[in-house]
N, CA, C and O atoms as CSV, one atom per row, in Angstrom:
chain,resi,resn,atom,element,x,y,z
A,1,MET,N,N,-9.634,-14.937,7.750
A,1,MET,CA,C,-9.322,-15.145,6.283
A,1,MET,C,C,-8.556,-14.012,6.094
A,1,MET,O,O,-7.844,-14.224,5.112
A,2,LYS,N,N,-8.315,-12.719,6.629
A,2,LYS,CA,C,-7.624,-11.735,6.391
A,2,LYS,C,C,-6.207,-11.979,6.595
A,2,LYS,O,O,-5.326,-11.588,5.830
A,3,LYS,N,N,-5.964,-12.880,8.040
A,3,LYS,CA,C,-4.818,-12.904,8.217
A,3,LYS,C,C,-4.124,-13.800,7.347
A,3,LYS,O,O,-2.912,-13.717,7.147
A,4,LYS,N,N,-5.004,-14.808,6.731
A,4,LYS,CA,C,-3.789,-15.976,6.104
A,4,LYS,C,C,-4.270,-15.778,4.708
A,4,LYS,O,O,-4.192,-16.800,4.026
A,5,TYR,N,N,-4.869,-14.460,3.957
A,5,TYR,CA,C,-4.412,-14.247,2.932
A,5,TYR,C,C,-4.601,-12.855,2.568
A,5,TYR,O,O,-5.601,-12.305,2.107
A,6,GLN,N,N,-3.054,-12.219,2.961
A,6,GLN,CA,C,-3.332,-10.562,3.066
A,6,GLN,C,C,-3.378,-10.181,1.658
A,6,GLN,O,O,-3.232,-11.002,0.753
A,7,TYR,N,N,-3.576,-8.974,1.478
A,7,TYR,CA,C,-3.670,-8.173,0.455
A,7,TYR,C,C,-2.105,-8.408,0.095
A,7,TYR,O,O,-1.236,-8.585,0.948
A,8,ARG,N,N,-1.853,-8.377,-1.515
A,8,ARG,CA,C,-0.465,-8.423,-1.763
A,8,ARG,C,C,-0.576,-6.922,-3.004
A,8,ARG,O,O,-1.603,-6.686,-3.640
A,9,ILE,N,N,0.492,-6.225,-3.093
A,9,ILE,CA,C,0.457,-5.256,-4.447
A,9,ILE,C,C,1.649,-5.937,-5.112
A,9,ILE,O,O,2.712,-6.353,-4.651
A,10,ALA,N,N,1.050,-5.916,-6.545
A,10,ALA,CA,C,2.422,-6.619,-7.420
A,10,ALA,C,C,2.932,-5.721,-8.481
A,10,ALA,O,O,2.204,-5.015,-9.179
A,11,ILE,N,N,4.295,-5.788,-8.573
A,11,ILE,CA,C,4.868,-5.028,-9.502
A,11,ILE,C,C,5.256,-5.775,-10.855
A,11,ILE,O,O,5.927,-6.783,-11.077
A,12,LEU,N,N,4.632,-4.964,-11.597
A,12,LEU,CA,C,4.717,-5.756,-13.289
A,12,LEU,C,C,5.827,-4.797,-14.195
A,12,LEU,O,O,5.780,-3.568,-14.266
A,13,ASP,N,N,6.842,-5.692,-14.870
A,13,ASP,CA,C,7.068,-4.932,-15.715
A,13,ASP,C,C,6.073,-4.354,-17.111
A,13,ASP,O,O,4.856,-4.537,-17.096
A,14,THR,N,N,6.888,-3.525,-18.492
A,14,THR,CA,C,5.826,-3.028,-19.083
A,14,THR,C,C,5.149,-4.201,-20.295
A,14,THR,O,O,4.353,-4.013,-21.215
A,15,LEU,N,N,5.847,-5.431,-19.831
A,15,LEU,CA,C,4.869,-6.371,-20.635
A,15,LEU,C,C,4.315,-7.478,-19.792
A,15,LEU,O,O,4.032,-8.618,-20.161
A,16,GLY,N,N,4.200,-6.910,-18.504
A,16,GLY,CA,C,2.900,-7.332,-17.696
A,16,GLY,C,C,3.671,-8.566,-16.653
A,16,GLY,O,O,3.095,-9.165,-15.744
A,17,ASN,N,N,5.132,-8.745,-17.074
A,17,ASN,CA,C,5.666,-9.427,-16.179
A,17,ASN,C,C,5.534,-9.306,-14.804
A,17,ASN,O,O,5.164,-8.183,-14.463
A,18,LEU,N,N,5.800,-10.464,-13.487
A,18,LEU,CA,C,5.553,-9.795,-12.221
A,18,LEU,C,C,7.243,-10.058,-11.964
A,18,LEU,O,O,7.989,-11.021,-12.139
A,19,ILE,N,N,7.416,-8.650,-11.450
A,19,ILE,CA,C,8.860,-8.040,-11.067
A,19,ILE,C,C,8.951,-8.610,-9.473
A,19,ILE,O,O,9.994,-9.214,-9.220
A,20,HIS,N,N,7.988,-8.484,-8.395
A,20,HIS,CA,C,8.316,-8.803,-7.380
A,20,HIS,C,C,6.779,-8.359,-6.749
A,20,HIS,O,O,6.169,-7.541,-7.438
A,21,ASP,N,N,6.134,-8.816,-5.541
A,21,ASP,CA,C,5.146,-8.839,-5.012
A,21,ASP,C,C,4.774,-8.513,-3.433
A,21,ASP,O,O,5.026,-9.494,-2.734
A,22,PHE,N,N,4.394,-7.714,-2.901
A,22,PHE,CA,C,4.892,-7.628,-1.519
A,22,PHE,C,C,3.499,-7.467,-0.714
A,22,PHE,O,O,2.499,-7.332,-1.420
A,23,VAL,N,N,3.322,-7.468,0.737
A,23,VAL,CA,C,2.539,-7.073,1.651
A,23,VAL,C,C,2.537,-5.759,2.048
A,23,VAL,O,O,3.402,-5.376,2.835
A,24,PRO,N,N,1.532,-4.857,1.541
A,24,PRO,CA,C,1.544,-3.099,1.728
A,24,PRO,C,C,1.873,-3.106,3.632
A,24,PRO,O,O,2.627,-2.230,4.055
A,25,GLY,N,N,1.427,-3.849,4.366
A,25,GLY,CA,C,1.833,-3.608,5.750
A,25,GLY,C,C,1.062,-2.427,6.241
A,25,GLY,O,O,-0.091,-2.662,5.880
A,26,ARG,N,N,1.073,-1.528,6.735
A,26,ARG,CA,C,0.196,-0.453,7.236
A,26,ARG,C,C,-0.674,0.593,6.559
A,26,ARG,O,O,-1.597,1.322,6.921
A,27,LEU,N,N,0.149,0.320,5.164
A,27,LEU,CA,C,-0.862,1.205,3.927
A,27,LEU,C,C,-2.162,0.310,3.413
A,27,LEU,O,O,-2.168,-0.921,3.371
A,28,GLY,N,N,-3.158,1.094,3.068
A,28,GLY,CA,C,-4.305,0.577,2.549
A,28,GLY,C,C,-4.285,0.116,0.925
A,28,GLY,O,O,-4.580,0.926,0.046
A,29,PRO,N,N,-3.935,-1.165,0.653
A,29,PRO,CA,C,-3.589,-1.337,-0.693
A,29,PRO,C,C,-5.084,-0.596,-1.571
A,29,PRO,O,O,-4.909,-0.443,-2.780
A,30,ARG,N,N,-6.091,-0.278,-1.167
A,30,ARG,CA,C,-6.949,-0.253,-2.654
A,30,ARG,C,C,-6.844,1.593,-2.361
A,30,ARG,O,O,-7.628,2.375,-2.899
A,31,SER,N,N,-5.974,1.930,-1.630
A,31,SER,CA,C,-6.004,3.635,-1.544
A,31,SER,C,C,-4.867,3.964,-2.768
A,31,SER,O,O,-5.018,5.163,-3.001
A,32,MET,N,N,-4.107,3.585,-3.396
A,32,MET,CA,C,-3.126,3.858,-4.357
A,32,MET,C,C,-3.703,5.329,-5.359
A,32,MET,O,O,-4.761,5.504,-5.963
A,33,LEU,N,N,-2.880,5.925,-5.248
A,33,LEU,CA,C,-3.080,7.073,-6.242
A,33,LEU,C,C,-1.864,7.302,-6.849
A,33,LEU,O,O,-0.818,6.887,-6.350
A,34,VAL,N,N,-1.902,7.896,-7.833
A,34,VAL,CA,C,-0.609,8.700,-8.679
A,34,VAL,C,C,-0.621,9.937,-8.606
A,34,VAL,O,O,-1.791,10.169,-8.908
A,35,ARG,N,N,-0.127,10.950,-8.410
A,35,ARG,CA,C,-0.093,12.617,-8.619
A,35,ARG,C,C,0.933,13.055,-8.936
A,35,ARG,O,O,1.868,12.612,-8.269
A,36,ASN,N,N,1.232,13.874,-9.812
A,36,ASN,CA,C,2.268,14.461,-10.062
A,36,ASN,C,C,3.330,13.524,-10.323
A,36,ASN,O,O,4.417,14.011,-10.011
A,37,GLY,N,N,3.427,12.060,-10.897
A,37,GLY,CA,C,4.423,10.985,-10.725
A,37,GLY,C,C,4.714,10.552,-9.712
A,37,GLY,O,O,5.650,9.757,-9.808
A,38,GLU,N,N,4.110,10.787,-8.103
A,38,GLU,CA,C,4.490,10.121,-7.425
A,38,GLU,C,C,3.784,9.076,-7.088
A,38,GLU,O,O,2.874,9.037,-7.916
A,39,LEU,N,N,3.640,7.997,-6.183
A,39,LEU,CA,C,2.580,7.052,-5.721
A,39,LEU,C,C,2.479,7.258,-4.341
A,39,LEU,O,O,3.427,7.221,-3.556
A,40,TRP,N,N,1.113,7.513,-4.019
A,40,TRP,CA,C,0.658,7.657,-2.533
A,40,TRP,C,C,-0.372,6.665,-2.204
A,40,TRP,O,O,-1.309,6.253,-2.888
A,41,MET,N,N,0.090,6.294,-0.715
A,41,MET,CA,C,-1.191,5.447,-0.258
A,41,MET,C,C,-1.552,5.803,1.066
A,41,MET,O,O,-0.722,6.034,1.945
A,42,GLN,N,N,-2.836,5.850,1.224
A,42,GLN,CA,C,-3.452,6.036,2.562
A,42,GLN,C,C,-3.174,4.946,3.973
A,42,GLN,O,O,-3.287,3.738,3.765
A,43,GLU,N,N,-2.860,5.374,5.202
A,43,GLU,CA,C,-2.479,4.656,5.968
A,43,GLU,C,C,-3.557,4.125,6.409
A,43,GLU,O,O,-4.466,4.897,6.716
A,44,THR,N,N,-3.826,2.206,6.612
A,44,THR,CA,C,-4.930,1.628,7.294
A,44,THR,C,C,-5.033,2.034,8.486
A,44,THR,O,O,-4.083,2.014,9.267
A,45,PRO,N,N,-6.928,2.720,8.971
A,45,PRO,CA,C,-6.845,2.902,9.703
A,45,PRO,C,C,-7.073,2.013,10.946
A,45,PRO,O,O,-7.533,0.895,10.717
A,46,ASP,N,N,-6.790,2.385,12.373
A,46,ASP,CA,C,-6.854,1.554,13.331
A,46,ASP,C,C,-8.410,1.467,13.987
A,46,ASP,O,O,-9.040,2.358,14.557
A,47,GLU,N,N,-8.689,0.467,13.782
A,47,GLU,CA,C,-10.142,0.255,14.277
A,47,GLU,C,C,-10.371,0.427,15.617
A,47,GLU,O,O,-11.539,0.423,16.006
A,48,GLU,N,N,-9.445,0.583,16.419
A,48,GLU,CA,C,-9.781,0.734,18.076
A,48,GLU,C,C,-9.863,2.111,18.071
A,48,GLU,O,O,-10.795,2.610,18.702
A,49,VAL,N,N,-9.108,2.813,17.508
A,49,VAL,CA,C,-8.780,4.165,17.563
A,49,VAL,C,C,-9.726,5.164,16.659
A,49,VAL,O,O,-9.496,5.313,15.459
A,50,GLU,N,N,-10.912,5.902,17.390
A,50,GLU,CA,C,-11.216,6.924,16.233
A,50,GLU,C,C,-10.915,8.368,16.271
A,50,GLU,O,O,-11.272,9.284,17.011
A,51,GLU,N,N,-10.112,8.279,15.193
A,51,GLU,CA,C,-9.613,9.665,14.716
A,51,GLU,C,C,-10.426,10.496,13.755
A,51,GLU,O,O,-11.250,9.936,13.032
A,52,ASP,N,N,-10.224,11.922,13.700
A,52,ASP,CA,C,-10.661,12.880,12.821
A,52,ASP,C,C,-10.190,13.099,11.744
A,52,ASP,O,O,-10.778,13.854,10.969
A,53,PHE,N,N,-8.873,12.431,11.371
A,53,PHE,CA,C,-8.076,12.401,10.259
A,53,PHE,C,C,-7.680,11.026,9.852
A,53,PHE,O,O,-7.944,9.927,10.340
A,54,PHE,N,N,-6.861,11.448,8.657
A,54,PHE,CA,C,-6.118,10.041,8.117
A,54,PHE,C,C,-4.624,10.522,7.574
A,54,PHE,O,O,-4.328,11.590,7.040
A,55,ARG,N,N,-3.696,9.272,7.915
A,55,ARG,CA,C,-2.303,9.930,6.860
A,55,ARG,C,C,-2.362,9.000,5.407
A,55,ARG,O,O,-2.628,7.840,5.093
A,56,LEU,N,N,-1.879,10.458,4.635
A,56,LEU,CA,C,-1.126,9.902,3.288
A,56,LEU,C,C,0.645,9.696,3.644
A,56,LEU,O,O,1.401,10.427,4.283
A,57,PHE,N,N,0.911,8.309,2.890
A,57,PHE,CA,C,2.089,8.412,2.488
A,57,PHE,C,C,2.470,8.228,0.898
A,57,PHE,O,O,1.908,7.547,0.041
A,58,ARG,N,N,3.989,9.347,0.786
A,58,ARG,CA,C,4.014,8.869,-0.405
A,58,ARG,C,C,5.455,7.983,-0.432
A,58,ARG,O,O,6.537,8.119,0.139
A,59,VAL,N,N,4.871,6.945,-1.452
A,59,VAL,CA,C,5.768,5.573,-1.540
A,59,VAL,C,C,6.446,5.506,-2.609
A,59,VAL,O,O,6.046,5.657,-3.764
A,60,GLY,N,N,7.894,5.187,-2.087
A,60,GLY,CA,C,8.944,4.828,-2.930
A,60,GLY,C,C,9.388,3.331,-3.195
A,60,GLY,O,O,9.589,2.623,-2.208
A,61,LEU,N,N,9.546,2.827,-4.407
A,61,LEU,CA,C,10.030,1.534,-4.899
A,61,LEU,C,C,11.471,1.588,-5.062
A,61,LEU,O,O,12.161,2.386,-5.696
A,62,MET,N,N,11.800,0.527,-4.326
A,62,MET,CA,C,13.273,-0.088,-4.394
A,62,MET,C,C,13.781,-1.003,-5.128
A,62,MET,O,O,13.442,-2.132,-4.774
A,63,ARG,N,N,14.382,-0.963,-5.908
A,63,ARG,CA,C,14.954,-2.530,-6.569
A,63,ARG,C,C,15.910,-3.314,-5.837
A,63,ARG,O,O,17.113,-3.087,-5.708
A,64,SER,N,N,15.246,-4.242,-5.384
A,64,SER,CA,C,16.559,-5.650,-4.767
A,64,SER,C,C,16.778,-6.761,-5.460
A,64,SER,O,O,15.982,-7.670,-5.696
A,65,ASP,N,N,17.893,-6.653,-5.777
A,65,ASP,CA,C,18.275,-7.991,-6.593
A,65,ASP,C,C,19.058,-8.769,-5.826
A,65,ASP,O,O,19.468,-9.847,-6.256
């Protein structure tokens, strides 16, 4: 099910109209936060490898016309 129906992130304008949506790839879609005006997301952990840390990425959005 997860492969067929992947998480997607929607970008909306101030009126709620859909501008674009995308599959976040290696980033966890439920881990988004805004701090100091910047968008951050946590990397989706690899279930095969146990790690004592996690990675955060600052996310930038680019307009594609």
